[in-house]
Short mmCIF file of C-alpha atoms in Angstrom, two decimals:
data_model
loop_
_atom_site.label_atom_id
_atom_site.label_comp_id
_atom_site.label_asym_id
_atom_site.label_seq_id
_atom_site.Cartn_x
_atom_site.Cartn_y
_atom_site.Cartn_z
CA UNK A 23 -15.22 22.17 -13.90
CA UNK A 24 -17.71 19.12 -14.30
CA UNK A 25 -19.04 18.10 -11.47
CA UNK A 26 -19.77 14.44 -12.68
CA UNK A 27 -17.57 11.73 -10.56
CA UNK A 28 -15.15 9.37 -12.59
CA UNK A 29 -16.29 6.50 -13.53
CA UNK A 30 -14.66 3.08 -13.23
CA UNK A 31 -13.48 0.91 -15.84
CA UNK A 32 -16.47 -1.56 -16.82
CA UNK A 33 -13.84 -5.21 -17.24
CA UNK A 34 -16.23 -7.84 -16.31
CA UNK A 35 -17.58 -9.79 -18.78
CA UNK A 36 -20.17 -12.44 -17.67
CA UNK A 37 -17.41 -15.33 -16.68
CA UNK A 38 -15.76 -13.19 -14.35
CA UNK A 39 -19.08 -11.63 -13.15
CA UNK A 40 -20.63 -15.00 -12.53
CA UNK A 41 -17.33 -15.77 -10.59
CA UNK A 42 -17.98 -13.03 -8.22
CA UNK A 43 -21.11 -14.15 -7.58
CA UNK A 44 -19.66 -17.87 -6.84
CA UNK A 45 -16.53 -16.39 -4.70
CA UNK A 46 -19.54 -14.38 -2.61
CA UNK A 47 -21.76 -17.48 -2.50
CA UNK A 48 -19.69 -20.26 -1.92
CA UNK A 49 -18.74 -19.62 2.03
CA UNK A 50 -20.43 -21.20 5.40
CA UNK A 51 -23.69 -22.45 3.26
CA UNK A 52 -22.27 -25.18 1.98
CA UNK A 53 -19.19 -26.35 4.14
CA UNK A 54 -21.44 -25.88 7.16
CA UNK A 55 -25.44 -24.77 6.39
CA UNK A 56 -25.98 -28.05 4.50
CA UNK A 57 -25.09 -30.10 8.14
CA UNK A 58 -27.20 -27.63 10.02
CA UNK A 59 -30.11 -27.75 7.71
CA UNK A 60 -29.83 -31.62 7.03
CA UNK A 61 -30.16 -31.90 11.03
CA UNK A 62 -33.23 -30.38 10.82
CA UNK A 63 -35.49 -31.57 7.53
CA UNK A 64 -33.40 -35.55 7.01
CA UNK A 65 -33.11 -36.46 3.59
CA UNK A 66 -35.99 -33.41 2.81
CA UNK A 67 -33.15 -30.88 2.65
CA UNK A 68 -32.64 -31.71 -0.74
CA UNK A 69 -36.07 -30.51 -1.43
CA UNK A 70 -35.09 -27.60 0.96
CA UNK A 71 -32.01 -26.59 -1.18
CA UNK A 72 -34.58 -26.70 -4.99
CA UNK A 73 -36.97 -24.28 -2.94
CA UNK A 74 -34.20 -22.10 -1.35
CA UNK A 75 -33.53 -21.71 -4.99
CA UNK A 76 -36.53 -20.74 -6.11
CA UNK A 77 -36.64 -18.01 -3.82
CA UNK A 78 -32.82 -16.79 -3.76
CA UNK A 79 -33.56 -16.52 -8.21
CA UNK A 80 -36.69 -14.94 -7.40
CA UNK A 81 -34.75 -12.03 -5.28
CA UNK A 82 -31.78 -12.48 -7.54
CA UNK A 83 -33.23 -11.04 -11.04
CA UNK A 84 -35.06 -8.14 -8.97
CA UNK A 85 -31.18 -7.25 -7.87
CA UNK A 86 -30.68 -7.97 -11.62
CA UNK A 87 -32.82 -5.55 -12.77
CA UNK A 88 -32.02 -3.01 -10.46
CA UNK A 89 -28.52 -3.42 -11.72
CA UNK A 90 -28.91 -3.38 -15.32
CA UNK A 91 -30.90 -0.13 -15.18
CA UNK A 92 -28.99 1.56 -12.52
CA UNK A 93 -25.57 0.19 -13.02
CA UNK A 94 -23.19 1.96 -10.60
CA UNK A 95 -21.24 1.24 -7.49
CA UNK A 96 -23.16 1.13 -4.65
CA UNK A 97 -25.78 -1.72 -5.01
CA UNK A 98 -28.80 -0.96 -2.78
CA UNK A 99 -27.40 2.55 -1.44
CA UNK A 100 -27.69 3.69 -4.67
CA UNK A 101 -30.73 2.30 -5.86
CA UNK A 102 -32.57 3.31 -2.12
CA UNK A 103 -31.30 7.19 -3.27
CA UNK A 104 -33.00 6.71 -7.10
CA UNK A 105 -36.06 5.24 -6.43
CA UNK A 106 -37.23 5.78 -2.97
CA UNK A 107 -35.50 8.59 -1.11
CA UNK A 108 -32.29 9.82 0.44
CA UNK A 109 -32.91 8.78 4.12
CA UNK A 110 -33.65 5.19 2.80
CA UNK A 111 -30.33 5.09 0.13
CA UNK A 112 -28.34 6.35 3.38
CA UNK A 113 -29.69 4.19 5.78
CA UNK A 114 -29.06 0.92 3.15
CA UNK A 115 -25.41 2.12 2.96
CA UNK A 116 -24.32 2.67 6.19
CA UNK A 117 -26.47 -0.70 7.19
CA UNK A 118 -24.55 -2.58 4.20
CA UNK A 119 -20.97 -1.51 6.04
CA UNK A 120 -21.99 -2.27 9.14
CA UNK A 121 -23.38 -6.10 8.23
CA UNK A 122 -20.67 -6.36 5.62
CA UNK A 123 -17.54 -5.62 7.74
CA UNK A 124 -18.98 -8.06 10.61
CA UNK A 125 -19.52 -10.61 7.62
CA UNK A 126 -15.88 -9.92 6.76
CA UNK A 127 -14.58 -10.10 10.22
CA UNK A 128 -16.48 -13.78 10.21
CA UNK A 129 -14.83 -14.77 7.28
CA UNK A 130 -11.55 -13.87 8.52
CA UNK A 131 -11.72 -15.90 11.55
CA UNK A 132 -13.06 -18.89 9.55
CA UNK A 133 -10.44 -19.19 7.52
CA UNK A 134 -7.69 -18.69 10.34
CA UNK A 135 -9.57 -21.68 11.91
CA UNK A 136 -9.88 -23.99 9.48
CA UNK A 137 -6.26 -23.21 8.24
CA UNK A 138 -5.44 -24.03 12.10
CA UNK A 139 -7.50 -27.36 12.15
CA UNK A 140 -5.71 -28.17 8.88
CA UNK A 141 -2.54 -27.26 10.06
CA UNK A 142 -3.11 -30.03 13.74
CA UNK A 143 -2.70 -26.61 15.65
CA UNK A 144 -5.22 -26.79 18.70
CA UNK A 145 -4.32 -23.21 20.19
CA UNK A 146 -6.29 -20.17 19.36
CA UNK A 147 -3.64 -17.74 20.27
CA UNK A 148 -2.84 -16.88 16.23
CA UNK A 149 -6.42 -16.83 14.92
CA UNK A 150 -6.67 -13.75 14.91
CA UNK A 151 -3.42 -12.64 13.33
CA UNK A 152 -4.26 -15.04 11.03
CA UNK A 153 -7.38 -13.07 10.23
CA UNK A 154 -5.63 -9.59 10.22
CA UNK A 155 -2.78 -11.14 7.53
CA UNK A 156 -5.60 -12.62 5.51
CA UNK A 157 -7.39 -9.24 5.46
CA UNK A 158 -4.21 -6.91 4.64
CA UNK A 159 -3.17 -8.90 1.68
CA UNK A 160 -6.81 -9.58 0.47
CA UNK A 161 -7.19 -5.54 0.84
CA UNK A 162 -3.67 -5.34 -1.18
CA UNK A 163 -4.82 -7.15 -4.11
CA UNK A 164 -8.31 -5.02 -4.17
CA UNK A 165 -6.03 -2.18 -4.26
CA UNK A 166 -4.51 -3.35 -6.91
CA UNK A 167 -7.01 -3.01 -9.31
CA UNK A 168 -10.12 -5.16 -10.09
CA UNK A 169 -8.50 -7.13 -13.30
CA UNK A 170 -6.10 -8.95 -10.77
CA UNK A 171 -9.19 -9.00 -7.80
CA UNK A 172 -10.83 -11.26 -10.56
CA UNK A 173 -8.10 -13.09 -11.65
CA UNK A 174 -7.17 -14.39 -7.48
CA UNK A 175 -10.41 -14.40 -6.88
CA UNK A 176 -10.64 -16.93 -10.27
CA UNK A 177 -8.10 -18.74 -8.32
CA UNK A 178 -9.32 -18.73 -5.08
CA UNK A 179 -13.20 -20.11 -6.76
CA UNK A 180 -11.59 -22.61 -8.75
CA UNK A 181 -9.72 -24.62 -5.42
CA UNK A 182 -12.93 -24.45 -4.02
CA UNK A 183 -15.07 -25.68 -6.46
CA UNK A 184 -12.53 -28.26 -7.48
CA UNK A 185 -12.39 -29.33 -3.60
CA UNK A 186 -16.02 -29.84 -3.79
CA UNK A 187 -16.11 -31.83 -7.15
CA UNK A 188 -13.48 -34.11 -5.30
CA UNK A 189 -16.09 -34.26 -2.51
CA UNK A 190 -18.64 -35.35 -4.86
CA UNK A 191 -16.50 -37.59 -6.38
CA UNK A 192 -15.22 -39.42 -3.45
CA UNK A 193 -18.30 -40.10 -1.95
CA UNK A 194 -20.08 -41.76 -5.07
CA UNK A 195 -18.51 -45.19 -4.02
CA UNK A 196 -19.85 -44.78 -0.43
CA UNK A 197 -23.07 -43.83 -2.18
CA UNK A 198 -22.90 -46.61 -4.12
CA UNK A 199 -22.82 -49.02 -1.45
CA UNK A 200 -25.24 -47.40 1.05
CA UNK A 201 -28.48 -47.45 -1.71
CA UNK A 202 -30.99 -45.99 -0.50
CA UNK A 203 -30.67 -46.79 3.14
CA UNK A 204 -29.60 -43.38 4.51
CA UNK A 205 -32.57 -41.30 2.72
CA UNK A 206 -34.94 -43.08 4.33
CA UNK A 207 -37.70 -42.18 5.59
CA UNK A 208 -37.16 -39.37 3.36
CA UNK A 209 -39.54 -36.88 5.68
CA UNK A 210 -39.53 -37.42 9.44
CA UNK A 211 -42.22 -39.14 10.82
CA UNK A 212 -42.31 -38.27 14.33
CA UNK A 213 -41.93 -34.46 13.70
CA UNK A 214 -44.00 -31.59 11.57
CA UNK A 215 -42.32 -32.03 7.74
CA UNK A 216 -43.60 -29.35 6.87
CA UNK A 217 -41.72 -27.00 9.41
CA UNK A 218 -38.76 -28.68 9.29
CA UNK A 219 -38.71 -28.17 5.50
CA UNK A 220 -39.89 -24.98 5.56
CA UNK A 221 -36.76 -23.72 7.97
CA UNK A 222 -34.56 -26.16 6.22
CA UNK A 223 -35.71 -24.05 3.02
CA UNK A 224 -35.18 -20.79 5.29
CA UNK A 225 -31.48 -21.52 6.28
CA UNK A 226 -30.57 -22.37 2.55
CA UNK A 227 -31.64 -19.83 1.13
CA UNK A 228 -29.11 -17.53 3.43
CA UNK A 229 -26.44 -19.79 2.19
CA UNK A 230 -27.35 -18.40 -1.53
CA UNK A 231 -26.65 -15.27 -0.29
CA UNK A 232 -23.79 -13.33 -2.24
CA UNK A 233 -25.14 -13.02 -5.82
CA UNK A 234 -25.91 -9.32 -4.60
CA UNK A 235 -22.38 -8.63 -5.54
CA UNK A 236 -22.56 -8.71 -8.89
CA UNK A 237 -25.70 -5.69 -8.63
CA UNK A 238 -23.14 -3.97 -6.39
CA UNK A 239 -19.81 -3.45 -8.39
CA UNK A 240 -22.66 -2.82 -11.68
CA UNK A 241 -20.46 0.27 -12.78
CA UNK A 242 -17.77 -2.00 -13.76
CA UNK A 243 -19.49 -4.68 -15.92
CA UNK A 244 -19.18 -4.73 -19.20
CA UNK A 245 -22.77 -4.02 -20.83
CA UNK A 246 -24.42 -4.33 -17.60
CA UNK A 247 -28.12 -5.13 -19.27
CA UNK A 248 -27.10 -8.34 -20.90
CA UNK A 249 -24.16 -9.02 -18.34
CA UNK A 250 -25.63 -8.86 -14.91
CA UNK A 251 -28.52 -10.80 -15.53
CA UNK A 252 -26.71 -13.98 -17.17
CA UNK A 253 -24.38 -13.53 -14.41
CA UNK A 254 -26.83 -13.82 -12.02
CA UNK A 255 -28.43 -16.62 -12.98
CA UNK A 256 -25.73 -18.38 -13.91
CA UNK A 257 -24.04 -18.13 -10.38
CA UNK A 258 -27.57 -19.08 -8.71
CA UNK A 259 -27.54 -22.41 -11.52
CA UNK A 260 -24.37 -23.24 -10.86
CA UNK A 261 -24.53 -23.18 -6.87
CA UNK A 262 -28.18 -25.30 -6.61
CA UNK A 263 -26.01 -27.85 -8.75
CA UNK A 264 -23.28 -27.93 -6.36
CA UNK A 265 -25.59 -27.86 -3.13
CA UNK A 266 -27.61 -30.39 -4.83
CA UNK A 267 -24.95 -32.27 -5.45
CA UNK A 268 -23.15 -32.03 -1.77
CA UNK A 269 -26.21 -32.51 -0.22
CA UNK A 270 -27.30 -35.94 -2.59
CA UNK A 271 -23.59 -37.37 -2.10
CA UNK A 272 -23.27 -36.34 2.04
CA UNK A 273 -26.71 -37.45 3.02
CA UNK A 274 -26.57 -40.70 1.12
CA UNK A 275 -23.21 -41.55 2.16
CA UNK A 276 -23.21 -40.52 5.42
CA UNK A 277 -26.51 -40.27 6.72
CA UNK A 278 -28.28 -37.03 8.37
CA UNK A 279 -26.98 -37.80 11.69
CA UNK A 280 -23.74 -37.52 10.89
CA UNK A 281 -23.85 -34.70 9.27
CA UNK A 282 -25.66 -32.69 11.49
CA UNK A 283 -23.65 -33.89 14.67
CA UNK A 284 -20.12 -32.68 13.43
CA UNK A 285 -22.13 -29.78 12.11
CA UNK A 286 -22.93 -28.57 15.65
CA UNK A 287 -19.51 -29.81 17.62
CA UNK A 288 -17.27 -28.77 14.77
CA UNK A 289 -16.80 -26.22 12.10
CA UNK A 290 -15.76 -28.59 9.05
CA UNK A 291 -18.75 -31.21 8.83
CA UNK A 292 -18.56 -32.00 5.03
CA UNK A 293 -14.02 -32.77 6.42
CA UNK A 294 -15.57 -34.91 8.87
CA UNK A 295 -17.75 -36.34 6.63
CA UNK A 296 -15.28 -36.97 4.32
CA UNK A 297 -13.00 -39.24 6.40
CA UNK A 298 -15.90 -41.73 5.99
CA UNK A 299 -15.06 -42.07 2.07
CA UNK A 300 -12.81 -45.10 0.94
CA UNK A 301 -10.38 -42.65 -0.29
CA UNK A 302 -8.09 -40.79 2.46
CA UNK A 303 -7.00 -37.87 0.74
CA UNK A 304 -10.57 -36.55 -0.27
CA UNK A 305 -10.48 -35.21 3.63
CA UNK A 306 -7.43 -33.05 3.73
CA UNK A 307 -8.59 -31.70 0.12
CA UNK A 308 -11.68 -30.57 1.13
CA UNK A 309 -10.48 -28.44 4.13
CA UNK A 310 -8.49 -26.83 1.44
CA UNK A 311 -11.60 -25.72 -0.28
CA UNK A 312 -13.30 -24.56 3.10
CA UNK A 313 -9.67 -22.61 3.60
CA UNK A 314 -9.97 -21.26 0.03
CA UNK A 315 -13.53 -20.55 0.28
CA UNK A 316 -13.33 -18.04 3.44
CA UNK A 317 -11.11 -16.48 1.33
CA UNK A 318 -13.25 -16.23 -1.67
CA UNK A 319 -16.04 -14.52 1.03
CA UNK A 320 -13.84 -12.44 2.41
CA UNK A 321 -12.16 -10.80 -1.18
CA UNK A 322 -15.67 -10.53 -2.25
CA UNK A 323 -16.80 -8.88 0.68
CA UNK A 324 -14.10 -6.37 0.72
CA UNK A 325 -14.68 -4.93 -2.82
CA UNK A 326 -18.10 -4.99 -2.15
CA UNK A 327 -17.47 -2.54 1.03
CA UNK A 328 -15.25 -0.75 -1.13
CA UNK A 329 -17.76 0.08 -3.68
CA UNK A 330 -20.33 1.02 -1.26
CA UNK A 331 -17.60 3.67 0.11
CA UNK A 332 -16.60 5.24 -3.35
CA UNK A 333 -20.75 5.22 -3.47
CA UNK A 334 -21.05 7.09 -0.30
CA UNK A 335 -17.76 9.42 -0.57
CA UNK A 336 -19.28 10.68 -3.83
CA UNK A 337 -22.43 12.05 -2.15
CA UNK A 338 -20.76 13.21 1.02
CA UNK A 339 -22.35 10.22 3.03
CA UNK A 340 -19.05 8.98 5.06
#
């Protein structure tokens, strides 16, 4: 009998790779990181998000090329096995489930709490049923098979990212009429710019985060050497536009302050923000998108656990 393990289906082709990457990206960083990190550089974090770029694309094509020349499930379990040793590929794996399932966990309680705060329901006593439903069903549909885990999380990407464009949208009038007032000074004067950038920088770049994905379900993209790396870079593209463009339309119609104060009292800061925009229904839509984003995390973060335990299993690691 062969000894060789099945292999899955490859069925991504770079759109629905490059949506993974989004669904895994588009979480916390920008419905909350973007107050934090505007709190602490001003106006600067714009800067801050073009250099957390540079980085996150920078560590994004080295999981690229990982991927495309070691294109299995597993992500950097497997590659820790190939090219260092065992005790590092094991360590990676059983490190990945570890951080993974608490990332999950967070995700789950996110989106039980902004579907709460949506919903005008102060008590916490169902957030974390709300959790536990939101993680049986999202483990249903990864059960399923991964053709309809891309096609919800399509879905579930889409809301957000049309939530966000509304965002953007709503806010140019606002923009409009503020000028330039709210992005000045543009670098704090009374404080070290430099620092402040540099840790701006430092907490967007976790908020690119995610792209890693796409290197971990590599056995099931189609012609993984072309695919993954468009993919990649394509998600990393298309979320500096989006941050850029969040950041540009929150700071300047807002200010920093106000951004960064809802950002450490409440969970929702670009919601909050919102309600300052001439149009009323921009608000409610955009806790939709942080609802629908949690849920984008959390989909993403269970098939990549799942991947990482087919990975394991096969070698005997669990």
């Amino acid at each position: 009998m062969s000894q060789t393990p099945p292999m899955l289906k490859r069925e991504l082709n770079v759109f629905g790779a490059t949506m993974m990457g989004m669904g895994s990206i588009l979480g916390t960083g920008v419905f909350v990181s973007i107050g934090i990190a505007s709190g602490v550089a001003g106006p600067a974090i714009i800067v801050a998000i073009g250099l957390a770029a540079l980085v996150a694309v920078c560590n994004g094509l080295n999981s690229a090329q990982l991927a495309a020349n070691h294109a299995v499930s597993g992500g950097t379990y497997e590659y820790g096995y190939k090219y260092l040793n065992s005790w590092f590929g094991f360590t990676a794996g059983w490190t990945f489930l570890l951080a993974k399932t608490a990332s999950a966990a967070t995700a789950a309680l996110g989106f039980g709490g902004y579907l709460l705060n949506l919903l005008g329901i102060n008590t916490r006593d169902y957030l974390i049923p709300l959790g536990l439903a939101a993680v049986v069903v999202l483990t249903l549909v990864v059960l399923s098979g991964l053709r309809r885990s891309n096609v919800t999380n399509i879905v579930i990407v889409s809301v957000t990212m049309l939530a966000l464009a509304l965002f953007v949208i709503g806010g140019l009038p606002t923009l409009v009429q503020s000028g330039t007032e709210n992005f000045t000074p543009f670098f704090d004067p009374d404080g070290n710019p430099i620092a402040n950038l540099l840790q701006a920088t430092a907490l967007m770049f976790v908020a690119y985060t995610g792209y890693g994905r796409i290197a971990t379900m590599g056995e099931e993209v189609r012609d993984p050497r072309r695919v993954i790396p468009r993919a990649i870079i394509a998600a990393m593209v298309l979320t500096m536009v989006i941050y850029l463009s969040v950041a540009l339309v929150g700071v300047g119609a807002v200010g920093t302050e106000v951004l960064a104060g809802t950002a450490q009292t409440q969970a929702a800061p670009l919601e909050i923000a919102a309600r300052e925009f001439d149009w009323p229904w921009v608000a409610p839509l955009v806790a939709v998108g942080a609802i629908t984003a949690m849920l984008g995390v959390l989909l993403n973060l269970i098939l990549g656990l799942s991947r990482v335990l087919l990975a394991m299993g096969r070698r005997r690691d669990m």
